Amino acid sequence: MSLVVQKFGGTSLGDMERIARAAGHVMTALGSGHRVVVVVSAMAGETDRLVALAKAAGGDPESAEHDAIVASGEQVSAGLLALMLRDTGVPARSFHGWQVPLITDSSHSRARVLRIGPDALGACMEAGGVPVVTGFQGVTDDGRITTLGRGGSDLSAVTLAARLDAERCDIFTDVDGVFTCDPRIVAKAHKLDMITYEEMLELASQGAKVLHARSVAVAMNHRVRLQVLSSFTGAPGTMVVDEDEVVEQQVVSAIAYSKDDAKITMIGLPDRPGVAAALFGPLSDAGINVDMIVQNISPDGESTDLTFTVAESDLGQALAVLAESNRDLGASDIVPDSSVAKVSVVGVGMRSHAGVAGRMFATLADRGINIQLISTSEIKISVLIAEDYLELALRSLHSAYGLDATD
Ligand code: ADP
Ligand code: ASP
Ligand code: MG
């Protein structure tokens, strides 16, 4: 019998009526002869509430107690969905991360999955049961609860699907699938029937939160057939597939954005070998990722300005590290700016088509939007702009690349 993993996100479990609807999707899959493993997120808003509680109690996000608190939301929704299924005669039972077990390293609040023991879930299904697994959480080898990073229940679902060799992993969410841009911002965005793993990975990495980036990477590496669909309608959603399965490939498939970046400019840095290493080495040692970087030409051959971005949540720590490094470096000023946004256009068609960047720059120029930083990969172009212009930029680019819905 084939196995399907069904994952339900927070909004899809937001109240009892929605949990009942999720139970309906499980029963439909069972009715078509599949075995089903269910993965749940916490009810909408619950993880935010728990994070705030942990913070108010002084919990360091990297501590085990922080994760013990924050992981608990999934336990409630797993129990509720299992109860609803049992109510309709389906012998479901909840599984917490440690009961699976889903073993992770001990990087609390951003743990990495090391391995999964499939036996407990297998035994449950052998006995005709339906396991309802708490997403987002795991356990270390020495028995401490961990969490996988925000949005991480997608990763739990895909990792289980890969381990259990599932026929498909269905991610039920609050939109109809993956759109050409976030439909909450660009009303003319349309649902894609298919998107390649590579494009989806870029979009998720650049901020499209419809899927967790690492979940896409795991799906790509293990060839998990992944579908994103609406838990409200259950209509076919977006399939994440290999490039050769996509029938009509656009040059630009979709646009992502992120408001979670902050820009830092080091003014008047000495222009000599070793400065970049002295600047970025300590940031990396502090676990701070640097994303876009631009170094300006040095007008006098002696000093230069260097601008780069970090996650906004790392800004305070980054500034502290930089202040320390600058004792030796001697930049005249360090200027932070968190009112920036990153816009990324993504498409595998960029590999074979010229002019994609040109159109992006011209479209933004037409709207009077200044580009602060640019970075590219083979299938993506990202620009950093002032956050105030984000919506205008997204809508203009969406039209410029011919992505607007036609009806
Ligand atoms: P869940 O709670 O189901 O995991 P998320 O909030 O994590 O749901 O992800 C779904 C949300 O992702 C949508 O409500 C939508 O606003 C946002 N989103 C961002 N970019 C896209 C996109 N390209 N396509 C679809 N949704 C997107
Ligand atoms: N509940 C967790 C969060 O809000 C995990 C998830 O939703 O995937 O981040
Ligand atoms: Mg999510």
PDB file of N, CA, C and O in Angstrom, residues 129-199:
ATOM      1  N   GLY A 129      -3.104   1.850  12.333  1.00  0.00           N
ATOM      2  CA  GLY A 129      -3.257   3.185  12.918  1.00  0.00           C
ATOM      3  C   GLY A 129      -2.750   4.302  12.017  1.00  0.00           C
ATOM      4  O   GLY A 129      -2.067   4.060  11.015  1.00  0.00           O
ATOM      5  N   VAL A 130      -3.081   5.520  12.383  1.00  0.00           N
ATOM      6  CA  VAL A 130      -2.590   6.707  11.674  1.00  0.00           C
ATOM      7  C   VAL A 130      -1.768   7.543  12.654  1.00  0.00           C
ATOM      8  O   VAL A 130      -2.304   8.095  13.610  1.00  0.00           O
ATOM      9  N   PRO A 131      -0.444   7.622  12.445  1.00  0.00           N
ATOM     10  CA  PRO A 131       0.368   8.452  13.335  1.00  0.00           C
ATOM     11  C   PRO A 131       0.161   9.941  13.028  1.00  0.00           C
ATOM     12  O   PRO A 131       0.180  10.337  11.864  1.00  0.00           O
ATOM     13  N   VAL A 132      -0.048  10.735  14.066  1.00  0.00           N
ATOM     14  CA  VAL A 132      -0.131  12.195  13.918  1.00  0.00           C
ATOM     15  C   VAL A 132       1.096  12.766  14.637  1.00  0.00           C
ATOM     16  O   VAL A 132       1.179  12.768  15.872  1.00  0.00           O
ATOM     17  N   VAL A 133       2.076  13.202  13.849  1.00  0.00           N
ATOM     18  CA  VAL A 133       3.391  13.546  14.386  1.00  0.00           C
ATOM     19  C   VAL A 133       3.502  15.058  14.585  1.00  0.00           C
ATOM     20  O   VAL A 133       3.104  15.836  13.712  1.00  0.00           O
ATOM     21  N   THR A 134       4.068  15.463  15.700  1.00  0.00           N
ATOM     22  CA  THR A 134       4.337  16.881  15.946  1.00  0.00           C
ATOM     23  C   THR A 134       5.453  17.336  15.008  1.00  0.00           C
ATOM     24  O   THR A 134       6.562  16.796  15.042  1.00  0.00           O
ATOM     25  N   GLY A 135       5.166  18.318  14.151  1.00  0.00           N
ATOM     26  CA  GLY A 135       6.230  18.870  13.307  1.00  0.00           C
ATOM     27  C   GLY A 135       7.126  19.757  14.145  1.00  0.00           C
ATOM     28  O   GLY A 135       6.895  19.959  15.339  1.00  0.00           O
ATOM     29  N   PHE A 136       8.201  20.264  13.535  1.00  0.00           N
ATOM     30  CA  PHE A 136       9.012  21.347  14.103  1.00  0.00           C
ATOM     31  C   PHE A 136       9.913  20.891  15.245  1.00  0.00           C
ATOM     32  O   PHE A 136      10.850  21.584  15.595  1.00  0.00           O
ATOM     33  N   GLN A 137       9.656  19.734  15.827  1.00  0.00           N
ATOM     34  CA  GLN A 137      10.441  19.366  17.011  1.00  0.00           C
ATOM     35  C   GLN A 137      11.158  18.027  16.852  1.00  0.00           C
ATOM     36  O   GLN A 137      10.734  17.146  16.122  1.00  0.00           O
ATOM     37  N   GLY A 138      12.281  17.908  17.565  1.00  0.00           N
ATOM     38  CA  GLY A 138      13.023  16.665  17.610  1.00  0.00           C
ATOM     39  C   GLY A 138      13.592  16.476  18.999  1.00  0.00           C
ATOM     40  O   GLY A 138      13.158  17.139  19.962  1.00  0.00           O
ATOM     41  N   VAL A 139      14.546  15.573  19.089  1.00  0.00           N
ATOM     42  CA  VAL A 139      15.159  15.301  20.388  1.00  0.00           C
ATOM     43  C   VAL A 139      16.645  15.012  20.165  1.00  0.00           C
ATOM     44  O   VAL A 139      17.017  14.460  19.122  1.00  0.00           O
ATOM     45  N   THR A 140      17.473  15.422  21.116  1.00  0.00           N
ATOM     46  CA  THR A 140      18.904  15.127  20.966  1.00  0.00           C
ATOM     47  C   THR A 140      19.176  13.706  21.456  1.00  0.00           C
ATOM     48  O   THR A 140      18.330  13.090  22.112  1.00  0.00           O
ATOM     49  N   ASP A 141      20.378  13.220  21.168  1.00  0.00           N
ATOM     50  CA  ASP A 141      20.731  11.874  21.629  1.00  0.00           C
ATOM     51  C   ASP A 141      20.668  11.782  23.143  1.00  0.00           C
ATOM     52  O   ASP A 141      20.436  10.714  23.695  1.00  0.00           O
ATOM     53  N   ASP A 142      20.890  12.928  23.825  1.00  0.00           N
ATOM     54  CA  ASP A 142      20.781  12.836  25.285  1.00  0.00           C
ATOM     55  C   ASP A 142      19.435  13.341  25.819  1.00  0.00           C
ATOM     56  O   ASP A 142      19.314  13.748  26.976  1.00  0.00           O
ATOM     57  N   GLY A 143      18.417  13.272  24.954  1.00  0.00           N
ATOM     58  CA  GLY A 143      17.055  13.395  25.464  1.00  0.00           C
ATOM     59  C   GLY A 143      16.504  14.795  25.640  1.00  0.00           C
ATOM     60  O   GLY A 143      15.462  14.972  26.266  1.00  0.00           O
ATOM     61  N   ARG A 144      17.160  15.830  25.071  1.00  0.00           N
ATOM     62  CA  ARG A 144      16.588  17.176  25.181  1.00  0.00           C
ATOM     63  C   ARG A 144      15.766  17.511  23.934  1.00  0.00           C
ATOM     64  O   ARG A 144      16.158  17.168  22.821  1.00  0.00           O
ATOM     65  N   ILE A 145      14.637  18.217  24.171  1.00  0.00           N
ATOM     66  CA  ILE A 145      13.765  18.633  23.056  1.00  0.00           C
ATOM     67  C   ILE A 145      14.454  19.740  22.253  1.00  0.00           C
ATOM     68  O   ILE A 145      15.027  20.663  22.831  1.00  0.00           O
ATOM     69  N   THR A 146      14.358  19.640  20.921  1.00  0.00           N
ATOM     70  CA  THR A 146      14.914  20.698  20.058  1.00  0.00           C
ATOM     71  C   THR A 146      13.826  21.176  19.094  1.00  0.00           C
ATOM     72  O   THR A 146      12.810  20.496  18.914  1.00  0.00           O
ATOM     73  N   THR A 147      14.044  22.346  18.476  1.00  0.00           N
ATOM     74  CA  THR A 147      13.168  22.765  17.373  1.00  0.00           C
ATOM     75  C   THR A 147      14.023  23.071  16.146  1.00  0.00           C
ATOM     76  O   THR A 147      15.221  23.337  16.256  1.00  0.00           O
ATOM     77  N   LEU A 148      13.365  23.024  14.977  1.00  0.00           N
ATOM     78  CA  LEU A 148      14.095  23.011  13.707  1.00  0.00           C
ATOM     79  C   LEU A 148      14.175  24.363  13.025  1.00  0.00           C
ATOM     80  O   LEU A 148      14.607  24.451  11.885  1.00  0.00           O
ATOM     81  N   GLY A 149      13.731  25.436  13.718  1.00  0.00           N
ATOM     82  CA  GLY A 149      13.684  26.764  13.066  1.00  0.00           C
ATOM     83  C   GLY A 149      12.258  27.050  12.641  1.00  0.00           C
ATOM     84  O   GLY A 149      11.499  26.123  12.333  1.00  0.00           O
ATOM     85  N   ARG A 150      11.899  28.352  12.607  1.00  0.00           N
ATOM     86  CA  ARG A 150      10.520  28.729  12.294  1.00  0.00           C
ATOM     87  C   ARG A 150      10.108  28.181  10.921  1.00  0.00           C
ATOM     88  O   ARG A 150      10.893  28.199   9.983  1.00  0.00           O
ATOM     89  N   GLY A 151       8.895  27.690  10.879  1.00  0.00           N
ATOM     90  CA  GLY A 151       8.396  27.084   9.641  1.00  0.00           C
ATOM     91  C   GLY A 151       8.873  25.653   9.454  1.00  0.00           C
ATOM     92  O   GLY A 151       8.635  25.033   8.421  1.00  0.00           O
ATOM     93  N   GLY A 152       9.538  25.110  10.495  1.00  0.00           N
ATOM     94  CA  GLY A 152      10.246  23.832  10.362  1.00  0.00           C
ATOM     95  C   GLY A 152       9.374  22.591  10.298  1.00  0.00           C
ATOM     96  O   GLY A 152       9.896  21.490  10.080  1.00  0.00           O
ATOM     97  N   SER A 153       8.063  22.719  10.448  1.00  0.00           N
ATOM     98  CA  SER A 153       7.274  21.485  10.341  1.00  0.00           C
ATOM     99  C   SER A 153       7.222  20.998   8.888  1.00  0.00           C
ATOM    100  O   SER A 153       7.010  19.806   8.656  1.00  0.00           O
ATOM    101  N   ASP A 154       7.454  21.885   7.927  1.00  0.00           N
ATOM    102  CA  ASP A 154       7.601  21.406   6.535  1.00  0.00           C
ATOM    103  C   ASP A 154       8.793  20.442   6.459  1.00  0.00           C
ATOM    104  O   ASP A 154       8.732  19.409   5.792  1.00  0.00           O
ATOM    105  N   LEU A 155       9.858  20.813   7.152  1.00  0.00           N
ATOM    106  CA  LEU A 155      11.068  19.974   7.138  1.00  0.00           C
ATOM    107  C   LEU A 155      10.788  18.617   7.798  1.00  0.00           C
ATOM    108  O   LEU A 155      11.213  17.574   7.302  1.00  0.00           O
ATOM    109  N   SER A 156      10.050  18.629   8.916  1.00  0.00           N
ATOM    110  CA  SER A 156       9.693  17.356   9.566  1.00  0.00           C
ATOM    111  C   SER A 156       8.955  16.460   8.575  1.00  0.00           C
ATOM    112  O   SER A 156       9.238  15.269   8.459  1.00  0.00           O
ATOM    113  N   ALA A 157       7.992  17.058   7.855  1.00  0.00           N
ATOM    114  CA  ALA A 157       7.154  16.270   6.943  1.00  0.00           C
ATOM    115  C   ALA A 157       7.985  15.681   5.803  1.00  0.00           C
ATOM    116  O   ALA A 157       7.901  14.485   5.510  1.00  0.00           O
ATOM    117  N   VAL A 158       8.829  16.521   5.184  1.00  0.00           N
ATOM    118  CA  VAL A 158       9.602  16.043   4.032  1.00  0.00           C
ATOM    119  C   VAL A 158      10.636  15.000   4.485  1.00  0.00           C
ATOM    120  O   VAL A 158      10.873  13.998   3.806  1.00  0.00           O
ATOM    121  N   THR A 159      11.234  15.237   5.656  1.00  0.00           N
ATOM    122  CA  THR A 159      12.232  14.284   6.148  1.00  0.00           C
ATOM    123  C   THR A 159      11.579  12.925   6.423  1.00  0.00           C
ATOM    124  O   THR A 159      12.138  11.873   6.091  1.00  0.00           O
ATOM    125  N   LEU A 160      10.385  12.955   7.002  1.00  0.00           N
ATOM    126  CA  LEU A 160       9.670  11.690   7.234  1.00  0.00           C
ATOM    127  C   LEU A 160       9.296  11.033   5.907  1.00  0.00           C
ATOM    128  O   LEU A 160       9.434   9.819   5.743  1.00  0.00           O
ATOM    129  N   ALA A 161       8.840  11.854   4.948  1.00  0.00           N
ATOM    130  CA  ALA A 161       8.463  11.295   3.637  1.00  0.00           C
ATOM    131  C   ALA A 161       9.659  10.615   2.975  1.00  0.00           C
ATOM    132  O   ALA A 161       9.534   9.535   2.395  1.00  0.00           O
ATOM    133  N   ALA A 162      10.844  11.251   3.095  1.00  0.00           N
ATOM    134  CA  ALA A 162      12.042  10.662   2.493  1.00  0.00           C
ATOM    135  C   ALA A 162      12.386   9.351   3.203  1.00  0.00           C
ATOM    136  O   ALA A 162      12.655   8.327   2.574  1.00  0.00           O
ATOM    137  N   ARG A 163      12.347   9.377   4.529  1.00  0.00           N
ATOM    138  CA  ARG A 163      12.749   8.199   5.314  1.00  0.00           C
ATOM    139  C   ARG A 163      11.793   7.026   5.097  1.00  0.00           C
ATOM    140  O   ARG A 163      12.198   5.867   5.064  1.00  0.00           O
ATOM    141  N   LEU A 164      10.500   7.351   4.938  1.00  0.00           N
ATOM    142  CA  LEU A 164       9.489   6.297   4.816  1.00  0.00           C
ATOM    143  C   LEU A 164       9.202   5.956   3.346  1.00  0.00           C
ATOM    144  O   LEU A 164       8.304   5.184   3.046  1.00  0.00           O
ATOM    145  N   ASP A 165       9.974   6.583   2.455  1.00  0.00           N
ATOM    146  CA  ASP A 165       9.825   6.327   1.029  1.00  0.00           C
ATOM    147  C   ASP A 165       8.379   6.576   0.570  1.00  0.00           C
ATOM    148  O   ASP A 165       7.779   5.752  -0.135  1.00  0.00           O
ATOM    149  N   ALA A 166       7.830   7.706   0.996  1.00  0.00           N
ATOM    150  CA  ALA A 166       6.430   8.004   0.689  1.00  0.00           C
ATOM    151  C   ALA A 166       6.245   8.302  -0.789  1.00  0.00           C
ATOM    152  O   ALA A 166       7.149   8.787  -1.458  1.00  0.00           O
ATOM    153  N   GLU A 167       5.043   8.003  -1.271  1.00  0.00           N
ATOM    154  CA  GLU A 167       4.744   8.286  -2.674  1.00  0.00           C
ATOM    155  C   GLU A 167       4.688   9.793  -2.902  1.00  0.00           C
ATOM    156  O   GLU A 167       5.035  10.308  -3.954  1.00  0.00           O
ATOM    157  N   ARG A 168       4.256  10.532  -1.870  1.00  0.00           N
ATOM    158  CA  ARG A 168       4.094  11.981  -2.017  1.00  0.00           C
ATOM    159  C   ARG A 168       4.069  12.632  -0.647  1.00  0.00           C
ATOM    160  O   ARG A 168       3.684  11.993   0.342  1.00  0.00           O
ATOM    161  N   CYS A 169       4.467  13.901  -0.607  1.00  0.00           N
ATOM    162  CA  CYS A 169       4.333  14.675   0.626  1.00  0.00           C
ATOM    163  C   CYS A 169       3.446  15.872   0.300  1.00  0.00           C
ATOM    164  O   CYS A 169       3.806  16.709  -0.527  1.00  0.00           O
ATOM    165  N   ASP A 170       2.273  15.929   0.907  1.00  0.00           N
ATOM    166  CA  ASP A 170       1.329  17.026   0.661  1.00  0.00           C
ATOM    167  C   ASP A 170       1.436  18.054   1.779  1.00  0.00           C
ATOM    168  O   ASP A 170       1.248  17.726   2.951  1.00  0.00           O
ATOM    169  N   ILE A 171       1.737  19.296   1.396  1.00  0.00           N
ATOM    170  CA  ILE A 171       1.824  20.387   2.380  1.00  0.00           C
ATOM    171  C   ILE A 171       0.524  21.182   2.273  1.00  0.00           C
ATOM    172  O   ILE A 171       0.329  21.950   1.316  1.00  0.00           O
ATOM    173  N   PHE A 172      -0.390  20.970   3.212  1.00  0.00           N
ATOM    174  CA  PHE A 172      -1.664  21.697   3.210  1.00  0.00           C
ATOM    175  C   PHE A 172      -1.461  23.046   3.902  1.00  0.00           C
ATOM    176  O   PHE A 172      -0.983  23.108   5.034  1.00  0.00           O
ATOM    177  N   THR A 173      -1.862  24.133   3.189  1.00  0.00           N
ATOM    178  CA  THR A 173      -1.643  25.455   3.762  1.00  0.00           C
ATOM    179  C   THR A 173      -2.840  26.359   3.504  1.00  0.00           C
ATOM    180  O   THR A 173      -3.924  25.866   3.162  1.00  0.00           O
ATOM    181  N   ASP A 174      -2.647  27.679   3.690  1.00  0.00           N
ATOM    182  CA  ASP A 174      -3.794  28.597   3.594  1.00  0.00           C
ATOM    183  C   ASP A 174      -3.902  29.305   2.251  1.00  0.00           C
ATOM    184  O   ASP A 174      -4.659  30.237   2.101  1.00  0.00           O
ATOM    185  N   VAL A 175      -3.090  28.910   1.275  1.00  0.00           N
ATOM    186  CA  VAL A 175      -3.231  29.422  -0.097  1.00  0.00           C
ATOM    187  C   VAL A 175      -3.310  28.200  -1.029  1.00  0.00           C
ATOM    188  O   VAL A 175      -3.014  27.079  -0.611  1.00  0.00           O
ATOM    189  N   ASP A 176      -3.676  28.457  -2.314  1.00  0.00           N
ATOM    190  CA  ASP A 176      -3.958  27.323  -3.209  1.00  0.00           C
ATOM    191  C   ASP A 176      -2.721  26.594  -3.715  1.00  0.00           C
ATOM    192  O   ASP A 176      -2.836  25.592  -4.419  1.00  0.00           O
ATOM    193  N   GLY A 177      -1.543  27.123  -3.416  1.00  0.00           N
ATOM    194  CA  GLY A 177      -0.318  26.482  -3.898  1.00  0.00           C
ATOM    195  C   GLY A 177       0.788  27.515  -3.888  1.00  0.00           C
ATOM    196  O   GLY A 177       0.702  28.527  -3.168  1.00  0.00           O
ATOM    197  N   VAL A 178       1.818  27.272  -4.695  1.00  0.00           N
ATOM    198  CA  VAL A 178       2.898  28.253  -4.834  1.00  0.00           C
ATOM    199  C   VAL A 178       2.475  29.232  -5.928  1.00  0.00           C
ATOM    200  O   VAL A 178       2.107  28.815  -7.028  1.00  0.00           O
ATOM    201  N   PHE A 179       2.516  30.515  -5.625  1.00  0.00           N
ATOM    202  CA  PHE A 179       2.094  31.554  -6.561  1.00  0.00           C
ATOM    203  C   PHE A 179       3.319  32.236  -7.176  1.00  0.00           C
ATOM    204  O   PHE A 179       4.439  32.102  -6.674  1.00  0.00           O
ATOM    205  N   THR A 180       3.041  33.017  -8.216  1.00  0.00           N
ATOM    206  CA  THR A 180       4.119  33.762  -8.881  1.00  0.00           C
ATOM    207  C   THR A 180       4.717  34.820  -7.965  1.00  0.00           C
ATOM    208  O   THR A 180       5.808  35.324  -8.216  1.00  0.00           O
ATOM    209  N   CYS A 181       3.980  35.209  -6.926  1.00  0.00           N
ATOM    210  CA  CYS A 181       4.492  36.082  -5.869  1.00  0.00           C
ATOM    211  C   CYS A 181       3.529  35.924  -4.699  1.00  0.00           C
ATOM    212  O   CYS A 181       2.439  35.358  -4.873  1.00  0.00           O
ATOM    213  N   ASP A 182       3.896  36.391  -3.536  1.00  0.00           N
ATOM    214  CA  ASP A 182       3.008  36.252  -2.384  1.00  0.00           C
ATOM    215  C   ASP A 182       1.637  36.864  -2.714  1.00  0.00           C
ATOM    216  O   ASP A 182       1.533  38.080  -2.925  1.00  0.00           O
ATOM    217  N   PRO A 183       0.581  36.041  -2.768  1.00  0.00           N
ATOM    218  CA  PRO A 183      -0.727  36.579  -3.182  1.00  0.00           C
ATOM    219  C   PRO A 183      -1.294  37.585  -2.188  1.00  0.00           C
ATOM    220  O   PRO A 183      -2.215  38.317  -2.521  1.00  0.00           O
ATOM    221  N   ARG A 184      -0.737  37.642  -1.011  1.00  0.00           N
ATOM    222  CA  ARG A 184      -1.224  38.639  -0.043  1.00  0.00           C
ATOM    223  C   ARG A 184      -0.712  40.039  -0.380  1.00  0.00           C
ATOM    224  O   ARG A 184      -1.212  41.029   0.133  1.00  0.00           O
ATOM    225  N   ILE A 185       0.324  40.117  -1.203  1.00  0.00           N
ATOM    226  CA  ILE A 185       0.863  41.424  -1.580  1.00  0.00           C
ATOM    227  C   ILE A 185       0.546  41.754  -3.028  1.00  0.00           C
ATOM    228  O   ILE A 185       0.195  42.884  -3.358  1.00  0.00           O
ATOM    229  N   VAL A 186       0.671  40.762  -3.900  1.00  0.00           N
ATOM    230  CA  VAL A 186       0.416  41.017  -5.320  1.00  0.00           C
ATOM    231  C   VAL A 186      -0.893  40.322  -5.694  1.00  0.00           C
ATOM    232  O   VAL A 186      -0.942  39.091  -5.870  1.00  0.00           O
ATOM    233  N   ALA A 187      -1.956  41.108  -5.798  1.00  0.00           N
ATOM    234  CA  ALA A 187      -3.287  40.528  -6.042  1.00  0.00           C
ATOM    235  C   ALA A 187      -3.344  39.805  -7.384  1.00  0.00           C
ATOM    236  O   ALA A 187      -4.122  38.872  -7.561  1.00  0.00           O
ATOM    237  N   LYS A 188      -2.495  40.235  -8.345  1.00  0.00           N
ATOM    238  CA  LYS A 188      -2.532  39.613  -9.674  1.00  0.00           C
ATOM    239  C   LYS A 188      -1.654  38.359  -9.762  1.00  0.00           C
ATOM    240  O   LYS A 188      -1.464  37.814 -10.852  1.00  0.00           O
ATOM    241  N   ALA A 189      -1.095  37.934  -8.655  1.00  0.00           N
ATOM    242  CA  ALA A 189      -0.274  36.713  -8.696  1.00  0.00           C
ATOM    243  C   ALA A 189      -1.172  35.521  -9.032  1.00  0.00           C
ATOM    244  O   ALA A 189      -2.348  35.515  -8.694  1.00  0.00           O
ATOM    245  N   HIS A 190      -0.607  34.524  -9.715  1.00  0.00           N
ATOM    246  CA  HIS A 190      -1.410  33.326  -9.990  1.00  0.00           C
ATOM    247  C   HIS A 190      -0.689  32.072  -9.527  1.00  0.00           C
ATOM    248  O   HIS A 190       0.541  32.051  -9.389  1.00  0.00           O
ATOM    249  N   LYS A 191      -1.485  31.051  -9.323  1.00  0.00           N
ATOM    250  CA  LYS A 191      -0.935  29.780  -8.837  1.00  0.00           C
ATOM    251  C   LYS A 191      -0.189  29.072  -9.958  1.00  0.00           C
ATOM    252  O   LYS A 191      -0.650  29.051 -11.093  1.00  0.00           O
ATOM    253  N   LEU A 192       0.955  28.510  -9.619  1.00  0.00           N
ATOM    254  CA  LEU A 192       1.714  27.726 -10.593  1.00  0.00           C
ATOM    255  C   LEU A 192       1.296  26.263 -10.446  1.00  0.00           C
ATOM    256  O   LEU A 192       1.170  25.767  -9.319  1.00  0.00           O
ATOM    257  N   ASP A 193       1.081  25.571 -11.564  1.00  0.00           N
ATOM    258  CA  ASP A 193       0.761  24.136 -11.452  1.00  0.00           C
ATOM    259  C   ASP A 193       2.011  23.352 -11.076  1.00  0.00           C
ATOM    260  O   ASP A 193       1.930  22.342 -10.386  1.00  0.00           O
ATOM    261  N   MET A 194       3.150  23.834 -11.578  1.00  0.00           N
ATOM    262  CA  MET A 194       4.420  23.149 -11.301  1.00  0.00           C
ATOM    263  C   MET A 194       5.515  24.170 -11.085  1.00  0.00           C
ATOM    264  O   MET A 194       5.493  25.253 -11.685  1.00  0.00           O
ATOM    265  N   ILE A 195       6.492  23.789 -10.287  1.00  0.00           N
ATOM    266  CA  ILE A 195       7.698  24.606 -10.139  1.00  0.00           C
ATOM    267  C   ILE A 195       8.858  23.640  -9.926  1.00  0.00           C
ATOM    268  O   ILE A 195       8.664  22.561  -9.339  1.00  0.00           O
ATOM    269  N   THR A 196      10.052  23.995 -10.407  1.00  0.00           N
ATOM    270  CA  THR A 196      11.170  23.056 -10.235  1.00  0.00           C
ATOM    271  C   THR A 196      11.712  23.144  -8.804  1.00  0.00           C
ATOM    272  O   THR A 196      11.570  24.169  -8.133  1.00  0.00           O
ATOM    273  N   TYR A 197      12.339  22.058  -8.372  1.00  0.00           N
ATOM    274  CA  TYR A 197      12.960  22.038  -7.030  1.00  0.00           C
ATOM    275  C   TYR A 197      13.916  23.216  -6.875  1.00  0.00           C
ATOM    276  O   TYR A 197      13.937  23.901  -5.864  1.00  0.00           O
ATOM    277  N   GLU A 198      14.724  23.418  -7.927  1.00  0.00           N
ATOM    278  CA  GLU A 198      15.752  24.463  -7.854  1.00  0.00           C
ATOM    279  C   GLU A 198      15.157  25.847  -7.653  1.00  0.00           C
ATOM    280  O   GLU A 198      15.628  26.646  -6.846  1.00  0.00           O
ATOM    281  N   GLU A 199      14.079  26.124  -8.432  1.00  0.00           N
ATOM    282  CA  GLU A 199      13.428  27.430  -8.302  1.00  0.00           C
ATOM    283  C   GLU A 199      12.786  27.566  -6.916  1.00  0.00           C
ATOM    284  O   GLU A 199      12.894  28.614  -6.275  1.00  0.00           O
TER     285      GLU A 199
END
